[in-house]
PDB file of C-alpha atoms in Angstrom:
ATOM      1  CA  UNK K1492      98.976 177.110 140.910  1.00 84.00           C
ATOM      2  CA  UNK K1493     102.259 177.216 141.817  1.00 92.00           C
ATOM      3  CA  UNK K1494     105.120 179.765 141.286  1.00 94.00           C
ATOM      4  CA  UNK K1495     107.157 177.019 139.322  1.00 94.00           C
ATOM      5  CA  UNK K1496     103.952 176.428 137.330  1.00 96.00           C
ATOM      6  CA  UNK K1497     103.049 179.624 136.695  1.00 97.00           C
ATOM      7  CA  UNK K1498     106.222 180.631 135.349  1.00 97.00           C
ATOM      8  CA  UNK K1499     106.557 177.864 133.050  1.00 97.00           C
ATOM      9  CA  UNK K1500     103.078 178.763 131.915  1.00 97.00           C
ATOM     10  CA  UNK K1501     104.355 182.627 131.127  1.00 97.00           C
ATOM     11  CA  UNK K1502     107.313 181.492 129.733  1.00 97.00           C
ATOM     12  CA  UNK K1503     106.071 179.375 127.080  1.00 97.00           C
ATOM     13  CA  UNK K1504     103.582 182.309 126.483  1.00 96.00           C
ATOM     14  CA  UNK K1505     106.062 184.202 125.667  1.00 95.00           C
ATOM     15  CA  UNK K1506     107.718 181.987 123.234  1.00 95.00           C
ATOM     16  CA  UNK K1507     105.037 181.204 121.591  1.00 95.00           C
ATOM     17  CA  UNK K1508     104.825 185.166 120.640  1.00 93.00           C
ATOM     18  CA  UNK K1509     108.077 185.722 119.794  1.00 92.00           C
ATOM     19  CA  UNK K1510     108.346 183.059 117.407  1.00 91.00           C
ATOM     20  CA  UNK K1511     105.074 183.736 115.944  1.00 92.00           C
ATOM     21  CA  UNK K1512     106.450 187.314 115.392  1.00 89.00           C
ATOM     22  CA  UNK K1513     109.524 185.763 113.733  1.00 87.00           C
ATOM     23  CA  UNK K1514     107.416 184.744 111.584  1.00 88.00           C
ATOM     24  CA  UNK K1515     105.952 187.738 110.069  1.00 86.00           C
ATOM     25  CA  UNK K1516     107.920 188.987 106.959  1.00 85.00           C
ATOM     26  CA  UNK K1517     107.052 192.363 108.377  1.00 87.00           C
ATOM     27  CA  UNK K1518     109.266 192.441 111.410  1.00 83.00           C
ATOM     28  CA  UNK K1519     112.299 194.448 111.003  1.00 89.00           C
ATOM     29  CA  UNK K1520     115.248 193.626 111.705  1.00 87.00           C
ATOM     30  CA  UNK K1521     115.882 195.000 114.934  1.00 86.00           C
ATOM     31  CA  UNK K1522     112.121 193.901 115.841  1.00 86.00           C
ATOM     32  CA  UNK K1523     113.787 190.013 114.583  1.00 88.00           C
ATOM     33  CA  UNK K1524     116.829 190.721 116.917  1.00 91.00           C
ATOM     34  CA  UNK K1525     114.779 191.443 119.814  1.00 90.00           C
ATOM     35  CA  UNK K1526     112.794 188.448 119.234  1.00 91.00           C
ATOM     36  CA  UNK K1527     115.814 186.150 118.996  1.00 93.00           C
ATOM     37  CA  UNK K1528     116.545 187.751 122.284  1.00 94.00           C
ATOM     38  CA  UNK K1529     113.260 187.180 124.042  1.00 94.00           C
ATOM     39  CA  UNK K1530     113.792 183.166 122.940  1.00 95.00           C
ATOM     40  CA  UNK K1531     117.458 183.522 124.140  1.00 96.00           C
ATOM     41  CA  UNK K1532     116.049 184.975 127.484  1.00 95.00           C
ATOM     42  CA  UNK K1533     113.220 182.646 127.703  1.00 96.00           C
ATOM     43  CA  UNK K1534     115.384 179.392 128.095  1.00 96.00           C
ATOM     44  CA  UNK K1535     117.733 181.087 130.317  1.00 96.00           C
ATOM     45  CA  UNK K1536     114.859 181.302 132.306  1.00 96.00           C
ATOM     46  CA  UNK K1537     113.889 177.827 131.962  1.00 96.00           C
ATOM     47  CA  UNK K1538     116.937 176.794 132.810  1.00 96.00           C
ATOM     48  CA  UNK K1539     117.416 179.058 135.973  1.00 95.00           C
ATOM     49  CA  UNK K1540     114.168 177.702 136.918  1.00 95.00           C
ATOM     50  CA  UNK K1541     114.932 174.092 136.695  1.00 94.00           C
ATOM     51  CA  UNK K1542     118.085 174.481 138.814  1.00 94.00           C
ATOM     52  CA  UNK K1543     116.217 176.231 141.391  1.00 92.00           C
ATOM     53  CA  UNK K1544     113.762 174.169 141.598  1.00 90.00           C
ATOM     54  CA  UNK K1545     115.962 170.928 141.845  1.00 91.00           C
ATOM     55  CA  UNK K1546     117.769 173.117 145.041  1.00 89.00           C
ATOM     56  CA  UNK K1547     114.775 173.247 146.368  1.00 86.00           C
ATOM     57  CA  UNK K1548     113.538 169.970 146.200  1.00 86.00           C
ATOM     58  CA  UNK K1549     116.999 168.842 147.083  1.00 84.00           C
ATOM     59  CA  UNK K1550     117.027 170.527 150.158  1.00 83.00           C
ATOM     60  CA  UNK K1551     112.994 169.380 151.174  1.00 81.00           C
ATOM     61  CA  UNK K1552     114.272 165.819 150.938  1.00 82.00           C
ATOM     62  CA  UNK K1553     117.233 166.313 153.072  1.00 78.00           C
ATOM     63  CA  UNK K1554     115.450 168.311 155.516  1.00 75.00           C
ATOM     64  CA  UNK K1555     112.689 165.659 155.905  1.00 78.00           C
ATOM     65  CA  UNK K1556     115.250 162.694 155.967  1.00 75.00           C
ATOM     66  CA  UNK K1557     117.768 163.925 157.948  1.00 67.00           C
ATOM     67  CA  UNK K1558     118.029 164.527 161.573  1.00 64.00           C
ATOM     68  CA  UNK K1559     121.513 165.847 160.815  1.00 64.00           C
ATOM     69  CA  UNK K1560     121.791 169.452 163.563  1.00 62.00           C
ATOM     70  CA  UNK K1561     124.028 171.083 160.716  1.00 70.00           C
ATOM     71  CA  UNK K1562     121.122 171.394 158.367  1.00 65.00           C
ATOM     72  CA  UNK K1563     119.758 174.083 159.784  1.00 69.00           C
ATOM     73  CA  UNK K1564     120.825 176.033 157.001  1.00 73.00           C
ATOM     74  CA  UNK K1565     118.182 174.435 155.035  1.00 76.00           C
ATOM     75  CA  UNK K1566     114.924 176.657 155.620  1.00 79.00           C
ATOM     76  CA  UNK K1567     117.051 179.606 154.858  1.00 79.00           C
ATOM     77  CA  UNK K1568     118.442 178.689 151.772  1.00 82.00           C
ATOM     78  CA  UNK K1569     114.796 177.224 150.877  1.00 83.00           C
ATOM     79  CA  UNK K1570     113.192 180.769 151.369  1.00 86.00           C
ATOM     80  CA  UNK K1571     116.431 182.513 149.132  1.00 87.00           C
ATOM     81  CA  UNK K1572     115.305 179.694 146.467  1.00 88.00           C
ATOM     82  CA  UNK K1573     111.367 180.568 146.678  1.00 89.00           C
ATOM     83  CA  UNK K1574     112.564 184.507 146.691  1.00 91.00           C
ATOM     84  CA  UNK K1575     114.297 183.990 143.489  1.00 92.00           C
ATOM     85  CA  UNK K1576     111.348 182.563 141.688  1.00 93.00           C
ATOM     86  CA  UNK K1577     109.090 185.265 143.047  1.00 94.00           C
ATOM     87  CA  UNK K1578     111.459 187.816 141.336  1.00 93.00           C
ATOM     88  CA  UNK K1579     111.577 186.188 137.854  1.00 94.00           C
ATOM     89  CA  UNK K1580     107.571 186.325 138.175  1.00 95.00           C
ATOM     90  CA  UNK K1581     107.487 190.143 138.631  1.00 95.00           C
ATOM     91  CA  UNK K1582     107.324 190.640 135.222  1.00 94.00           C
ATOM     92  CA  UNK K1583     103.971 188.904 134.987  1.00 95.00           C
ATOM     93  CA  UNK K1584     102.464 190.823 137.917  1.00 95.00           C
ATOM     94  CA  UNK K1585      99.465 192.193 135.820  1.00 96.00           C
ATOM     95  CA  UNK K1586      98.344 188.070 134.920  1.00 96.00           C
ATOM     96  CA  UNK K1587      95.148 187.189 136.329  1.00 96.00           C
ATOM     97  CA  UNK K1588      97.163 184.222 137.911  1.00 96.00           C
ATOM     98  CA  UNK K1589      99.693 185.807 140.007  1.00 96.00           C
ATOM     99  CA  UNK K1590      99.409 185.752 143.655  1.00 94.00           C
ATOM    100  CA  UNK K1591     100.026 189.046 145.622  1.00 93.00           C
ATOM    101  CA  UNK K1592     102.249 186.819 148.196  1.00 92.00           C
ATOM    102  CA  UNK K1593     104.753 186.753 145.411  1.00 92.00           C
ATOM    103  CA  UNK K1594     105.549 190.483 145.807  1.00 90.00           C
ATOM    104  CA  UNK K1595     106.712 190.236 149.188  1.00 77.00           C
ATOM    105  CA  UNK K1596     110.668 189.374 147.975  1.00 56.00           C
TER     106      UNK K1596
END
């Protein structure tokens, strides 16, 4: 699995239990605003992770299909990319799915 993958997996975990909770007529409100948060937090991610990811990809097909000597910038900025994905899956260090390799940002 990768860390793309694996995130996406978490994240819709999470969603899932945040708008099960908003369901229960028991959740106070402050329990109902943290929710909305965790939803509110949840796409953010998405969409942080979808922009990264397109970077990333980006920058693989220009690296393969270019001979260009100025994009030697490219396996840097690849590794910053990969090192921001590892830190938005440190929450999730405890799931039987992470990868140790993903601490190492």
């Amino acid at each position: 699995m990768d860390i793309v993958e694996f995130l996406s997996e978490r994240i819709s975990e999470d969603e899932a239990v945040a708008r099960t909770l908003l369901g229960d007529r028991a959740v106070s409100k402050s329990g109902a605003w943290y929710e909305q948060r965790l939803l509110l937090e949840c796409e953010a991610k998405k969409r942080l992770i979808r922009i990264v990811e397109s970077a990333r990809q980006s920058a693989l097909a220009a690296m393969v299909s270019d001979t260009d000597p100025e994009l030697g910038w490219i396996p840097q900025s690849i590794e910053w990319m990969e090192q921001s994905l590892y830190a938005l899956a440190l929450p999730y260090y405890d799931h039987p799915d992470f990868e140790q390799g993903w601490l190492r940002a």
